[in-house]
mmCIF file of N, CA and C in Angstrom:
data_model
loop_
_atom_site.group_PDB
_atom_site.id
_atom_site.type_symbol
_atom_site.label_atom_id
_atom_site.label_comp_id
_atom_site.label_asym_id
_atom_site.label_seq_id
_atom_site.Cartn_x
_atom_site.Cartn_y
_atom_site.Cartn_z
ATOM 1 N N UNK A 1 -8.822 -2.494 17.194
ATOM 2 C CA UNK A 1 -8.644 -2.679 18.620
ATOM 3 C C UNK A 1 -8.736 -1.341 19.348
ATOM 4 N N UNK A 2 -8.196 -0.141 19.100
ATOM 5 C CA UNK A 2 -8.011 0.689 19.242
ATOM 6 C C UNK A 2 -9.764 1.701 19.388
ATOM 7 N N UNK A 3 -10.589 1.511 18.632
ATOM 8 C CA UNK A 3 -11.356 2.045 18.654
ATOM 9 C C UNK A 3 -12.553 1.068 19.794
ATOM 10 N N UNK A 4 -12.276 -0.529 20.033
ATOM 11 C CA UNK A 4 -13.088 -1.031 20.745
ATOM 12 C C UNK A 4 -12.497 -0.875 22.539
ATOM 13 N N UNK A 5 -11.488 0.338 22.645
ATOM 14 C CA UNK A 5 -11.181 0.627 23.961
ATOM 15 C C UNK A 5 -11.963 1.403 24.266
ATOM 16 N N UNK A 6 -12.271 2.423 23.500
ATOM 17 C CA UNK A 6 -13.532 3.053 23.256
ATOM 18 C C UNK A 6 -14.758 2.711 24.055
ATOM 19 N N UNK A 7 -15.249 1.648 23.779
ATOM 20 C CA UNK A 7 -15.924 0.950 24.516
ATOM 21 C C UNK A 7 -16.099 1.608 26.266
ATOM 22 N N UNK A 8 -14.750 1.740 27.185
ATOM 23 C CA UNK A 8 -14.848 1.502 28.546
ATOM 24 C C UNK A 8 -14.987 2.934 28.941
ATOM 25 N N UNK A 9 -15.510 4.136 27.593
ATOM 26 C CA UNK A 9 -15.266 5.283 27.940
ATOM 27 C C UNK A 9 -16.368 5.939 26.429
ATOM 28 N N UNK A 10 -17.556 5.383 26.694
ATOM 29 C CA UNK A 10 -18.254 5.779 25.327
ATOM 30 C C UNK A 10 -18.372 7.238 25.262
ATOM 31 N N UNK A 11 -17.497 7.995 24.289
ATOM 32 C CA UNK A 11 -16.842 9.155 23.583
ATOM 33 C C UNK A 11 -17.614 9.084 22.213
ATOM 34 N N UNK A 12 -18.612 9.211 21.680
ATOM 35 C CA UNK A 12 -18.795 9.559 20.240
ATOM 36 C C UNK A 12 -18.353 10.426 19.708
ATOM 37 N N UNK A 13 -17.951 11.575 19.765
ATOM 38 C CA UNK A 13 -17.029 12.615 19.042
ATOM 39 C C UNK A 13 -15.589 11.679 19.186
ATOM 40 N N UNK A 14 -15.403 11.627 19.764
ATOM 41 C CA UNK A 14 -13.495 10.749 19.890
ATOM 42 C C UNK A 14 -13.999 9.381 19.254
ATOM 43 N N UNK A 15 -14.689 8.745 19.319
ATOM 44 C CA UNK A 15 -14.642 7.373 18.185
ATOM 45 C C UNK A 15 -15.065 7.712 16.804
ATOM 46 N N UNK A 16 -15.996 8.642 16.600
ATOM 47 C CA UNK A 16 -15.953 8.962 15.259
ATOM 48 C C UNK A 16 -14.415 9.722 14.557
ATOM 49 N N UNK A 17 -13.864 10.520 15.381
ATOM 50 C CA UNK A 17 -12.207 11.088 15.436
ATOM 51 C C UNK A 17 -11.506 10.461 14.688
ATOM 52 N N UNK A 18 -11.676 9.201 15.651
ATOM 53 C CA UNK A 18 -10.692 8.012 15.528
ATOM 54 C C UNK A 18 -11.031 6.937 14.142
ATOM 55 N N UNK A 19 -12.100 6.753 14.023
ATOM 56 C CA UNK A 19 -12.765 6.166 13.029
ATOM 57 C C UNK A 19 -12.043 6.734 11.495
ATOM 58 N N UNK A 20 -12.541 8.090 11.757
ATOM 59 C CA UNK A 20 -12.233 8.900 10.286
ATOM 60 C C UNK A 20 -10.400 8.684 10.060
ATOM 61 N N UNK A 21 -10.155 8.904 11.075
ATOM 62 C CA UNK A 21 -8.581 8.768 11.084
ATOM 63 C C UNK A 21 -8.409 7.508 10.754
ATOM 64 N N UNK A 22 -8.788 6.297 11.223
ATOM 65 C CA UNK A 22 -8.420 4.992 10.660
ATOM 66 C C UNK A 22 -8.920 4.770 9.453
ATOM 67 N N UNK A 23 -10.076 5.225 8.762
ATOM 68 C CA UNK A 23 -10.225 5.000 7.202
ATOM 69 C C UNK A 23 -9.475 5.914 6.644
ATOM 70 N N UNK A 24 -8.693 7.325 6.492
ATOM 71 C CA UNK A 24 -8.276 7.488 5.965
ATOM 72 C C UNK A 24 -6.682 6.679 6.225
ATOM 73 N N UNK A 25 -6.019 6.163 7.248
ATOM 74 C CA UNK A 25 -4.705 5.468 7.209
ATOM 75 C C UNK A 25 -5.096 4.491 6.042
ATOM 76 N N UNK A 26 -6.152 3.722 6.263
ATOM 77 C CA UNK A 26 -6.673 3.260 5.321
ATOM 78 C C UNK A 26 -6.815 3.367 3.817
ATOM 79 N N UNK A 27 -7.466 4.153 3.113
ATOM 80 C CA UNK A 27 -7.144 5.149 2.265
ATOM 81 C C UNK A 27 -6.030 4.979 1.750
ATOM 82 N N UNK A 28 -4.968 5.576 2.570
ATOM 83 C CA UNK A 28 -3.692 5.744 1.877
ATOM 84 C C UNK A 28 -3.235 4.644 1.408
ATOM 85 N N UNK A 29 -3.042 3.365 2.173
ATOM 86 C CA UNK A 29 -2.507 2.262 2.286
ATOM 87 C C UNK A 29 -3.087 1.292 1.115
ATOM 88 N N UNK A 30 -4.406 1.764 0.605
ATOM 89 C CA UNK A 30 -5.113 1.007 -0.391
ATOM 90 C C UNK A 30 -4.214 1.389 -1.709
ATOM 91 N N UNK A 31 -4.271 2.887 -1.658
ATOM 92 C CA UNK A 31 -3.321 4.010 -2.806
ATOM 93 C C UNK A 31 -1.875 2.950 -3.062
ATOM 94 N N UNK A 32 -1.502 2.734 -1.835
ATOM 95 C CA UNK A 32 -0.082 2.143 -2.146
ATOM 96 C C UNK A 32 -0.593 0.607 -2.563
ATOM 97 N N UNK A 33 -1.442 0.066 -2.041
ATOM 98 C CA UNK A 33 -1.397 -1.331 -2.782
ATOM 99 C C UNK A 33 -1.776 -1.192 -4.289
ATOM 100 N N UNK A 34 -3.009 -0.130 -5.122
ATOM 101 C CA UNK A 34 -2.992 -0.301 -5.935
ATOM 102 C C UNK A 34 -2.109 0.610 -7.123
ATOM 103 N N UNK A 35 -0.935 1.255 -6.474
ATOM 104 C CA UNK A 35 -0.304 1.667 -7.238
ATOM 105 C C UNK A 35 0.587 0.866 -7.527
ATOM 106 N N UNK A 36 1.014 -0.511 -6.372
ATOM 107 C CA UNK A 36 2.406 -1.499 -6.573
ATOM 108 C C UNK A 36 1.143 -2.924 -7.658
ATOM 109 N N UNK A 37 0.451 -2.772 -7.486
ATOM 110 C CA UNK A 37 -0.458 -3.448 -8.252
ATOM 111 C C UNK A 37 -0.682 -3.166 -9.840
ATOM 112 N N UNK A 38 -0.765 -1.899 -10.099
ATOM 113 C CA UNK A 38 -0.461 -1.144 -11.455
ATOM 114 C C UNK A 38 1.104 -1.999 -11.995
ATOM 115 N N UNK A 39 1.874 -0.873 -11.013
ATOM 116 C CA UNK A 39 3.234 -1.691 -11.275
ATOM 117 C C UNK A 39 3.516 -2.814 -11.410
ATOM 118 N N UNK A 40 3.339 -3.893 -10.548
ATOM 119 C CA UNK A 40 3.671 -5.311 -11.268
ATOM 120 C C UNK A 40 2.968 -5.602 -12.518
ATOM 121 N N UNK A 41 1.463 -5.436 -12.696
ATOM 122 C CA UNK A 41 0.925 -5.641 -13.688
ATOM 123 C C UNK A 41 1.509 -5.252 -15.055
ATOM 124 N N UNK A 42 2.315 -4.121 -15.008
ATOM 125 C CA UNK A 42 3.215 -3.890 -16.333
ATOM 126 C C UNK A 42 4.400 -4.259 -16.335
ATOM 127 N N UNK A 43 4.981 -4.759 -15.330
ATOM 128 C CA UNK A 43 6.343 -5.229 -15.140
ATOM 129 C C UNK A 43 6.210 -7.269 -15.886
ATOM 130 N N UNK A 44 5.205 -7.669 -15.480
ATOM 131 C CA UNK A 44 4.773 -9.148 -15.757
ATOM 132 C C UNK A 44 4.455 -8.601 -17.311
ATOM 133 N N UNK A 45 3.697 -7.867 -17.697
ATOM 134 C CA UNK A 45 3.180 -7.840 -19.169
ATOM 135 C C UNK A 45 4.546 -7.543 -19.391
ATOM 136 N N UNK A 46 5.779 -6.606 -19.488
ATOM 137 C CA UNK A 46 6.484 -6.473 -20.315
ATOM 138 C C UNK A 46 7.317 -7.615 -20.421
ATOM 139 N N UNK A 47 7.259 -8.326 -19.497
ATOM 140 C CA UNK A 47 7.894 -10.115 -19.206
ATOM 141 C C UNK A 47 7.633 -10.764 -19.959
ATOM 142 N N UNK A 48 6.376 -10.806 -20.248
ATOM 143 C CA UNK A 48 5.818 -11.917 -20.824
ATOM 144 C C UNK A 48 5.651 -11.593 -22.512
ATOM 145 N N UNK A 49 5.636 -10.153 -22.494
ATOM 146 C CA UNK A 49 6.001 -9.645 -24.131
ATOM 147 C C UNK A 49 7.273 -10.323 -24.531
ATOM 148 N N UNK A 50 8.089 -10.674 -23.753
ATOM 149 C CA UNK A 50 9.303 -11.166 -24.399
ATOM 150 C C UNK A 50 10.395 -9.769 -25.218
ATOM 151 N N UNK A 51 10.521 -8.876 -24.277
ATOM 152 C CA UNK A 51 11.173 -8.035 -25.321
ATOM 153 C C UNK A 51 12.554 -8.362 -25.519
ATOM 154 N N UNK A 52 13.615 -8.438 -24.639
ATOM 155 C CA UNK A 52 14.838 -8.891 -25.182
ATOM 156 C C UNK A 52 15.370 -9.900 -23.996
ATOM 157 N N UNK A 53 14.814 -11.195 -24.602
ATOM 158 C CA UNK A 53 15.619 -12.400 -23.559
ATOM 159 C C UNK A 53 17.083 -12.579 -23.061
ATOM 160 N N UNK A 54 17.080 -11.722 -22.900
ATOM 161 C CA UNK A 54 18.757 -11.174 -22.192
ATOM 162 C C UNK A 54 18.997 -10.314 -21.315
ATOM 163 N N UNK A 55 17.341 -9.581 -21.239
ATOM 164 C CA UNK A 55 17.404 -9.251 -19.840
ATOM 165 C C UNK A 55 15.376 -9.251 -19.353
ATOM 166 N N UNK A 56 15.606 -8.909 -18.195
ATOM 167 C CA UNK A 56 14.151 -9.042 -17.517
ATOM 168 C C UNK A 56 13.724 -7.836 -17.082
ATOM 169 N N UNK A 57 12.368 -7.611 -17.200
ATOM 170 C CA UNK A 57 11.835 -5.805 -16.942
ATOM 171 C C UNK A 57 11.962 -6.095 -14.865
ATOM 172 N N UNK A 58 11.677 -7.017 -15.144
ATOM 173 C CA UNK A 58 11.083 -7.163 -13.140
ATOM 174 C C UNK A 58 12.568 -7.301 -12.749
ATOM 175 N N UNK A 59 13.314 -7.848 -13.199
ATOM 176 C CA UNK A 59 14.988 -7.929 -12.589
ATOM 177 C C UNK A 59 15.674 -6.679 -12.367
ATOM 178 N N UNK A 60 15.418 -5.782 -13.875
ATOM 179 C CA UNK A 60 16.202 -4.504 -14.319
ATOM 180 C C UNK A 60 15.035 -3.448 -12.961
ATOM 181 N N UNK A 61 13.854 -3.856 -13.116
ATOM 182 C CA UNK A 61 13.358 -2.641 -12.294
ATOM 183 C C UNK A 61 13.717 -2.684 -11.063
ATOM 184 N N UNK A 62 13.630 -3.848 -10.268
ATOM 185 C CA UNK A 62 14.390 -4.065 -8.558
ATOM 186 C C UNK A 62 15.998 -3.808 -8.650
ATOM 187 N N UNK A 63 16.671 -3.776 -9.412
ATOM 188 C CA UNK A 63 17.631 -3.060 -10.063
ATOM 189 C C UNK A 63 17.862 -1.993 -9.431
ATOM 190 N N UNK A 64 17.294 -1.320 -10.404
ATOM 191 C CA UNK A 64 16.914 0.277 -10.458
ATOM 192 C C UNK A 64 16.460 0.958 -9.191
ATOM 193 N N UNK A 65 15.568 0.222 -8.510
ATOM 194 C CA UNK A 65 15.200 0.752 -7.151
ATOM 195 C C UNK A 65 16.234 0.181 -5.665
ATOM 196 N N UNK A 66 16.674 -0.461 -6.310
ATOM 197 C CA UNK A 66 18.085 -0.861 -5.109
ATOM 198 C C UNK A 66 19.305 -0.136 -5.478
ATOM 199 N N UNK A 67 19.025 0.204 -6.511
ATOM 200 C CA UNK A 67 20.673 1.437 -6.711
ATOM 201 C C UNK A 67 19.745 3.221 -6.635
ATOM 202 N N UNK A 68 18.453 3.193 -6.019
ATOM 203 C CA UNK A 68 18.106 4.261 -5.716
ATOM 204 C C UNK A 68 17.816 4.432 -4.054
ATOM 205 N N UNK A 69 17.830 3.074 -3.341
ATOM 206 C CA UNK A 69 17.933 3.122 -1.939
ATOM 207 C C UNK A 69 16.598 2.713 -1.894
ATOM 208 N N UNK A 70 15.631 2.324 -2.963
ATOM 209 C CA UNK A 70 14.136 1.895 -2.815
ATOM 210 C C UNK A 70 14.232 0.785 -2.061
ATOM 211 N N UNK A 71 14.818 -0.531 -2.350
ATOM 212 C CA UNK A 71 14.798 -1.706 -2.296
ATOM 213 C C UNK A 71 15.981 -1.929 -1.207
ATOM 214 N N UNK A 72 15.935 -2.621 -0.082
ATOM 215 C CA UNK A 72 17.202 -3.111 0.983
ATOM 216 C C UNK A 72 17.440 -4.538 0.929
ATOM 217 N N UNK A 73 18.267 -5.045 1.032
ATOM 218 C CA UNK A 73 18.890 -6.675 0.940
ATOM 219 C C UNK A 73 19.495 -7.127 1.566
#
């Protein structure tokens, strides 16, 4: 939206600006999906390994990140 205001004031140095700036917000935001993507993916495999049915890797890890201030409830 931001770049089609652009439009009422055609700036090519300032929409390309803006452009580069929105693919890299971009960028980053991909980084974080496929790093929480990594993460579940080993959190479900160690689940499904069955290591000790008495406790859960995905339970113990939201755990772990709510007694580090990661996680709010």
């Amino acid at each position: 939206a931001e770049l089609l205001r652009l439009e009422r004031t055609p700036d090519c140095d300032q929409a390309r600006k803006r452009a580069a700036a929105k693919r890299a917000d971009v960028e980053l935001r991909l980084a974080d999906l496929e790093r929480m993507r990594q993460t579940l993916v080993a959190l479900v495999r160690a689940c499904a390994a069955g290591r000790d049915p008495r406790s859960c890797p995905i339970v113990e890890s939201l755990a772990a990140a709510d007694g580090a201030g990661v996680v709010s409830g």
